[in-house]
XYZ file of C-alpha atoms in Angstrom:
484
model
C 235.994 121.352 -62.079
C 236.872 125.089 -61.921
C 234.108 127.435 -63.031
C 236.351 129.147 -65.576
C 237.280 125.854 -67.251
C 233.654 124.791 -67.314
C 232.654 128.130 -68.851
C 235.429 128.219 -71.463
C 235.566 124.533 -72.466
C 232.623 122.382 -71.425
C 229.921 124.881 -72.377
C 231.060 125.535 -75.960
C 231.776 121.841 -76.583
C 228.338 120.855 -75.362
C 226.703 123.494 -77.537
C 228.745 122.425 -80.563
C 227.868 118.756 -80.150
C 224.190 119.444 -79.508
C 223.733 121.673 -82.554
C 225.793 119.509 -84.881
C 224.238 116.188 -83.871
C 220.685 117.548 -84.051
C 221.422 118.964 -87.508
C 222.604 115.567 -88.718
C 219.955 113.243 -87.299
C 216.722 115.225 -87.253
C 214.648 116.082 -90.289
C 213.261 119.526 -90.965
C 209.814 118.234 -89.980
C 210.874 118.514 -86.340
C 209.716 122.116 -86.290
C 206.493 121.504 -88.197
C 203.344 122.023 -86.075
C 201.618 119.047 -87.659
C 204.305 116.800 -86.171
C 202.359 116.723 -82.942
C 199.521 115.117 -84.871
C 201.610 111.970 -85.283
C 202.244 111.776 -81.557
C 198.535 112.220 -80.823
C 197.538 109.573 -83.388
C 200.124 107.093 -82.075
C 199.158 107.593 -78.431
C 195.465 107.424 -79.236
C 195.929 104.186 -81.185
C 197.803 102.592 -78.270
C 195.165 103.520 -75.723
C 192.398 102.444 -78.118
C 194.026 99.017 -78.389
C 194.194 98.706 -74.603
C 190.546 99.722 -74.223
C 189.386 97.424 -77.021
C 191.236 94.452 -75.512
C 189.603 95.118 -72.162
C 186.083 95.596 -73.535
C 186.277 92.551 -75.802
C 187.570 90.364 -72.989
C 190.876 89.563 -74.671
C 192.740 88.921 -71.466
C 195.340 86.615 -72.921
C 198.019 86.568 -75.610
C 195.808 88.341 -78.161
C 195.626 91.429 -75.963
C 199.376 91.479 -75.443
C 200.033 91.042 -79.173
C 197.546 93.792 -80.078
C 198.979 96.270 -77.606
C 202.553 95.450 -78.603
C 201.821 95.779 -82.327
C 199.997 99.068 -81.823
C 202.816 100.427 -79.709
C 205.416 99.459 -82.329
C 203.407 101.070 -85.136
C 202.979 104.269 -83.123
C 206.704 104.398 -82.321
C 207.611 103.755 -85.953
C 205.343 106.592 -87.095
C 206.938 109.048 -84.693
C 210.513 107.916 -85.409
C 210.176 108.081 -89.185
C 208.561 111.483 -88.839
C 211.420 113.120 -86.973
C 214.584 111.092 -87.673
C 216.540 110.268 -90.772
C 214.971 107.079 -92.206
C 218.146 105.007 -91.838
C 218.544 106.039 -88.192
C 214.832 105.472 -87.522
C 215.214 101.850 -88.682
C 218.156 101.350 -86.309
C 216.305 102.894 -83.363
C 213.242 100.739 -84.049
C 215.403 97.605 -84.186
C 216.976 98.451 -80.832
C 213.518 99.085 -79.364
C 212.234 95.663 -80.443
C 215.352 93.859 -79.223
C 215.388 95.506 -75.806
C 211.625 95.072 -75.339
C 211.924 91.350 -76.125
C 214.774 90.928 -73.655
C 212.833 92.737 -70.925
C 209.739 90.545 -71.439
C 211.745 87.316 -71.417
C 213.631 88.407 -68.302
C 210.366 89.266 -66.541
C 208.861 85.834 -67.295
C 211.949 83.812 -66.334
C 212.410 85.847 -63.154
C 208.748 85.181 -62.383
C 209.247 81.439 -62.846
C 212.298 81.456 -60.589
C 210.554 83.487 -57.881
C 207.419 81.341 -58.010
C 209.429 78.108 -57.822
C 211.400 79.459 -54.853
C 208.242 80.532 -53.086
C 206.530 77.178 -53.585
C 209.512 75.123 -52.492
C 209.886 77.292 -49.374
C 206.360 76.301 -48.335
C 207.573 72.732 -47.824
C 211.294 72.956 -47.065
C 211.692 76.552 -45.807
C 214.943 78.436 -46.478
C 217.553 77.042 -44.062
C 217.804 73.501 -42.638
C 219.701 72.680 -39.449
C 220.738 69.039 -39.121
C 223.037 67.170 -36.766
C 225.700 64.575 -37.282
C 224.587 61.264 -35.794
C 221.152 60.041 -34.762
C 220.566 61.900 -31.503
C 218.986 65.243 -32.501
C 216.780 65.401 -29.399
C 217.339 69.035 -28.375
C 215.344 70.329 -31.352
C 212.929 72.386 -29.243
C 215.804 74.369 -27.701
C 217.390 74.930 -31.113
C 214.095 76.100 -32.625
C 213.382 78.443 -29.693
C 216.866 79.916 -29.907
C 216.690 80.860 -33.577
C 213.063 81.946 -33.706
C 214.228 84.925 -31.649
C 216.668 85.963 -34.393
C 215.378 89.055 -36.274
C 216.261 87.476 -39.646
C 214.186 84.349 -38.924
C 210.424 84.381 -39.384
C 209.603 80.803 -38.296
C 211.380 77.697 -36.962
C 209.894 74.205 -37.123
C 211.390 70.774 -36.259
C 210.661 68.004 -38.747
C 211.180 64.340 -39.473
C 211.788 63.126 -42.990
C 212.028 59.655 -44.475
C 210.633 57.172 -46.976
C 207.766 54.756 -46.495
C 205.418 52.633 -48.535
C 201.836 53.814 -48.888
C 199.215 51.048 -48.950
C 195.746 51.920 -50.192
C 192.940 49.982 -51.798
C 192.153 50.856 -55.397
C 188.712 51.007 -56.958
C 188.609 47.232 -57.521
C 189.598 46.494 -53.905
C 193.163 45.402 -54.733
C 195.910 47.021 -52.645
C 198.257 49.388 -54.413
C 201.662 50.465 -53.108
C 203.749 53.569 -53.725
C 206.997 54.730 -52.155
C 206.306 58.150 -50.656
C 208.202 60.866 -48.825
C 206.902 61.183 -45.269
C 207.437 64.462 -43.465
C 206.425 64.949 -39.837
C 205.665 68.493 -38.656
C 204.526 70.276 -35.542
C 201.371 72.054 -36.802
C 201.700 74.915 -34.317
C 205.259 75.745 -35.348
C 204.778 74.999 -39.045
C 201.781 77.353 -39.181
C 204.265 80.226 -38.841
C 205.827 79.346 -42.211
C 204.368 81.674 -44.807
C 202.318 79.752 -47.336
C 202.232 76.471 -45.376
C 198.487 76.668 -44.790
C 198.042 77.474 -48.507
C 199.362 74.100 -49.609
C 196.653 72.383 -47.550
C 193.410 72.214 -49.498
C 191.315 72.775 -46.354
C 193.833 75.257 -44.955
C 193.828 73.928 -41.372
C 197.195 72.745 -39.942
C 195.282 71.033 -37.120
C 194.357 68.359 -39.683
C 197.789 66.869 -38.971
C 196.570 65.577 -35.650
C 198.585 63.164 -33.498
C 197.416 59.705 -32.531
C 195.177 59.308 -29.489
C 193.338 56.354 -27.925
C 190.086 57.179 -29.722
C 191.243 58.325 -33.173
C 193.860 57.478 -35.767
C 196.527 60.072 -36.598
C 195.837 62.398 -39.507
C 197.715 62.501 -42.792
C 197.693 64.946 -45.712
C 198.512 63.343 -49.057
C 199.669 65.056 -52.224
C 196.571 65.499 -54.323
C 198.133 63.725 -57.315
C 199.161 60.830 -55.076
C 195.645 60.599 -53.647
C 194.100 60.771 -57.118
C 196.348 57.982 -58.372
C 195.217 55.713 -55.517
C 191.593 56.858 -55.619
C 191.806 58.023 -51.993
C 189.575 60.803 -50.636
C 189.441 62.771 -47.410
C 187.915 60.630 -44.656
C 189.375 57.328 -45.861
C 192.143 55.287 -44.243
C 195.581 54.455 -45.607
C 198.558 52.619 -44.156
C 202.227 53.554 -44.117
C 204.954 50.923 -43.819
C 208.450 52.115 -42.873
C 211.523 49.899 -43.410
C 212.979 48.522 -40.192
C 216.464 49.679 -41.207
C 215.515 53.229 -40.217
C 215.227 52.421 -36.521
C 216.306 48.792 -36.222
C 219.739 47.113 -36.265
C 222.446 48.434 -38.530
C 222.231 45.324 -40.734
C 218.629 46.157 -41.637
C 217.194 43.021 -40.078
C 214.636 44.885 -37.972
C 210.958 44.351 -38.642
C 209.199 47.096 -40.622
C 206.764 49.386 -38.827
C 203.232 49.954 -39.987
C 200.650 52.519 -38.931
C 197.165 53.400 -40.096
C 196.294 57.023 -40.863
C 193.097 58.895 -41.604
C 193.295 61.149 -44.655
C 192.282 64.531 -43.261
C 193.490 66.830 -46.042
C 195.187 67.004 -49.447
C 198.426 68.805 -50.290
C 198.842 71.052 -53.334
C 202.370 72.482 -53.393
C 202.398 73.393 -57.083
C 205.544 71.259 -57.525
C 204.814 68.175 -59.607
C 207.262 65.802 -57.900
C 206.076 66.697 -54.393
C 202.387 66.445 -55.234
C 202.978 62.929 -56.524
C 205.004 61.627 -53.555
C 204.560 63.784 -50.435
C 202.700 62.770 -47.270
C 202.520 65.108 -44.256
C 201.886 63.769 -40.744
C 202.156 65.069 -37.194
C 205.669 65.293 -35.761
C 205.031 62.642 -33.098
C 203.535 60.261 -35.656
C 206.566 60.713 -37.891
C 208.919 60.080 -34.976
C 207.108 56.898 -33.984
C 206.862 55.558 -37.524
C 210.302 56.441 -38.840
C 212.570 56.392 -35.784
C 210.708 54.834 -32.881
C 212.127 57.473 -30.561
C 211.876 61.159 -29.756
C 214.297 62.667 -32.215
C 214.046 64.626 -35.470
C 215.792 64.930 -38.785
C 216.388 68.642 -38.356
C 214.955 72.111 -37.830
C 213.842 74.243 -40.758
C 213.928 78.023 -40.676
C 212.019 80.485 -42.800
C 213.821 83.787 -43.313
C 212.502 87.286 -43.726
C 214.785 87.749 -46.764
C 215.246 84.450 -48.710
C 218.196 85.836 -50.682
C 220.201 86.117 -47.447
C 220.004 82.351 -46.841
C 223.686 81.531 -47.601
C 224.982 84.097 -45.113
C 222.453 83.224 -42.427
C 223.139 79.489 -42.806
C 226.885 80.034 -42.392
C 226.341 82.245 -39.338
C 224.007 79.730 -37.662
C 226.397 76.843 -38.272
C 229.285 78.819 -36.786
C 227.244 79.751 -33.694
C 225.989 76.212 -33.063
C 229.486 74.731 -33.333
C 231.204 77.518 -31.410
C 233.532 76.187 -28.694
C 233.241 72.545 -29.842
C 236.199 70.441 -30.862
C 234.044 68.512 -33.339
C 231.312 69.971 -35.513
C 227.966 68.585 -34.353
C 225.629 70.684 -36.488
C 225.509 71.525 -40.147
C 223.267 73.766 -42.211
C 222.070 73.938 -45.788
C 219.950 76.494 -47.626
C 217.346 76.463 -50.354
C 219.746 77.485 -53.110
C 221.823 74.355 -52.463
C 218.819 72.070 -52.125
C 217.208 73.283 -55.368
C 220.381 73.996 -57.310
C 219.437 71.693 -60.207
C 216.006 73.252 -60.743
C 217.366 76.779 -60.448
C 220.228 75.926 -62.806
C 217.767 74.721 -65.452
C 215.719 77.926 -65.226
C 218.811 80.123 -65.379
C 220.234 78.203 -68.330
C 216.971 78.541 -70.231
C 216.954 82.230 -69.380
C 220.522 82.658 -70.616
C 219.911 80.771 -73.869
C 216.673 82.566 -74.702
C 218.211 85.930 -73.830
C 221.183 85.109 -76.051
C 218.912 84.238 -78.973
C 216.787 87.349 -78.537
C 219.958 89.372 -78.036
C 220.708 88.642 -81.692
C 217.912 91.108 -82.476
C 219.934 93.809 -80.774
C 223.016 92.674 -82.696
C 221.088 92.903 -85.984
C 219.915 96.376 -85.024
C 223.503 97.333 -84.254
C 224.578 95.967 -87.636
C 221.953 98.111 -89.309
C 223.380 101.045 -87.359
C 226.735 100.486 -89.089
C 225.044 100.786 -92.480
C 223.012 103.772 -91.305
C 226.112 105.573 -90.058
C 227.994 104.965 -93.320
C 225.004 106.207 -95.284
C 224.749 109.236 -93.013
C 228.453 109.938 -93.483
C 228.006 109.837 -97.239
C 225.078 112.252 -97.106
C 226.787 114.580 -94.622
C 230.254 114.402 -96.163
C 230.011 117.984 -97.369
C 228.890 119.173 -93.903
C 231.734 117.277 -92.298
C 234.242 118.934 -94.620
C 232.813 122.352 -93.760
C 233.279 121.613 -90.052
C 236.914 120.685 -90.727
C 237.418 123.960 -92.603
C 235.926 125.870 -89.660
C 238.542 124.376 -87.338
C 236.898 121.229 -85.976
C 239.555 118.727 -84.947
C 239.496 114.997 -85.663
C 238.470 114.293 -82.067
C 235.548 116.706 -82.377
C 234.339 115.011 -85.557
C 234.780 111.621 -83.884
C 232.754 112.836 -80.886
C 229.952 114.061 -83.158
C 229.452 110.678 -84.798
C 229.854 108.814 -81.523
C 227.143 111.033 -80.033
C 224.880 109.968 -82.873
C 225.467 106.329 -81.937
C 224.899 107.218 -78.289
C 221.650 108.921 -79.239
C 220.418 105.892 -81.189
C 221.318 103.528 -78.352
C 219.887 105.723 -75.594
C 216.602 106.460 -77.361
C 216.222 102.818 -78.418
C 216.932 101.601 -74.893
C 214.562 104.101 -73.288
C 211.698 103.281 -75.661
C 212.480 99.545 -75.548
C 212.486 99.455 -71.741
C 209.215 101.378 -71.720
C 207.584 99.060 -74.272
C 208.951 95.956 -72.538
C 207.717 97.152 -69.153
C 204.290 97.839 -70.657
C 204.086 94.362 -72.180
C 205.314 92.731 -68.962
C 202.656 94.629 -67.015
C 200.000 93.527 -69.497
C 201.199 89.910 -69.251
C 200.934 90.071 -65.475
C 197.545 91.791 -65.499
C 195.917 89.562 -68.131
C 196.939 86.368 -66.261
C 197.936 84.374 -69.331
C 197.100 80.678 -68.681
C 199.732 77.943 -68.997
C 199.558 74.163 -69.040
C 199.156 73.496 -65.320
C 199.816 69.751 -65.597
C 203.316 70.428 -66.943
C 204.355 73.519 -65.013
C 202.309 73.278 -61.843
C 201.147 76.852 -62.437
C 197.732 78.105 -63.417
C 199.002 81.274 -65.072
C 202.190 82.766 -66.432
C 204.255 84.265 -63.587
C 205.705 87.693 -64.359
C 208.092 89.644 -62.168
C 210.188 92.554 -63.378
C 213.180 93.675 -61.303
C 215.577 96.559 -61.831
C 218.399 94.271 -62.938
C 216.308 93.053 -65.885
C 216.250 96.624 -67.188
C 219.713 97.889 -66.294
C 221.855 95.101 -67.758
C 220.262 94.992 -71.267
C 220.264 98.798 -71.345
C 223.962 99.136 -70.557
C 225.016 96.388 -72.966
C 222.911 97.816 -75.790
C 224.257 101.364 -75.409
C 227.816 100.022 -75.245
C 227.242 97.945 -78.390
C 225.881 100.975 -80.251
C 228.943 103.002 -79.282
C 231.269 100.236 -80.481
C 229.643 99.745 -83.883
C 229.605 103.504 -84.472
C 233.371 103.771 -84.027
C 234.350 102.672 -87.618
C 232.089 105.307 -89.192
C 233.376 107.911 -86.738
C 236.981 107.074 -87.661
C 236.108 107.357 -91.348
C 234.595 110.786 -90.717
C 237.839 111.908 -89.082
C 239.696 111.185 -92.344
C 237.473 113.401 -94.509
C 239.829 115.997 -96.105
C 238.644 119.536 -95.364
C 239.678 121.324 -98.565
C 239.413 118.797 -101.344
C 235.816 117.894 -100.583
C 234.887 121.540 -100.168
C 236.575 122.636 -103.384
C 235.143 119.671 -105.224
C 231.695 120.630 -104.047
C 232.163 124.191 -105.383
C 233.542 123.052 -108.680
């Protein structure tokens, strides 16, 4: 923009809008020295609530509620001190709506991140499988992709179903269909969090069979509790003969005895009730009867890049082949149902809480009409002084922009504070239902930007009718009527 145009047009317009809008929305108490007393009292009350919650040991919902209530009261005191009462109500409504949306987004994002992290401990991020039953070059495939800079770990695995036989407390055998996964402990140890799902934390517990000792097995802790099995006791696994026998399923089932050397705690209810981890060679012998695997799992440095990495790996492995031998899948496909449930809950809850913002915007319509009625004389004076309809429209739209911007800024700040308090106080949840000991909280930039933009846009839209009404205020009749 040329300097002359900026000096002759932008500068005066900015000054006009700033002076006019501030005259319409702020009270005369803005210049009063005692106004700073309200800010000091509000800030002091908020910090007192935080300190009291810490000293009294209220590290749960009570602390969050106390801090949130104190923060809202302090904001209300400041807003009603400096703004027109009708506008202060609208700003406070926007603050509460945005803060609620930010907190809900932080909790649902935390649930999604925690679920992704826990599932990646068992199934990693990308799976490489092969068409047919001859995936015997798994070591070469794993070595090839472990050298990729986007891959953190690569581990071959076997996966299948078997029947777990264990004696109950009364000596009667009890059976359960379980998911058997065979792993190479040395390679699997490179997967972040794998050792954390083992209660004893030692991957060497998944030992192979040898002439003097039975192979080791790690059972899901819920599965072990249901059967009354403890570390150091023996269990048996029976695999259907159809897995490695004739195609008609007439082969005899295979059975092997394992020593329980550890328990598995993945934090995922279904896995803890059905999962059994064994050594890769034991899984091959039990499930397939030959040296082959189900696939190779890869853990990535950046989990969100899994779709692109999976497509690139599949293209490289099948490059130059007339028929596709390899296929890939990623964690977003494998856990699509669970992720869809979380995202649907997030969308529904956000939609319901978004009604608070809509109510605040509706109150802004009333506030703007009330403001127009109070400032009708001032608006007529501006028209007499030469203000055009577009200038009057811009003045009232700037008021809506001010309400939305201030409400969004304070709401994002309050929501971030409450999310931080939720994360720091470690609010407990029902672990038996959610598989989590505490409420997961994770706040990302997108959880702040999207509600902020939508709220400001909504405030601008609902202000438009009042701004159009202000443009139709006659300059002379109102002014003359006021004199008469």
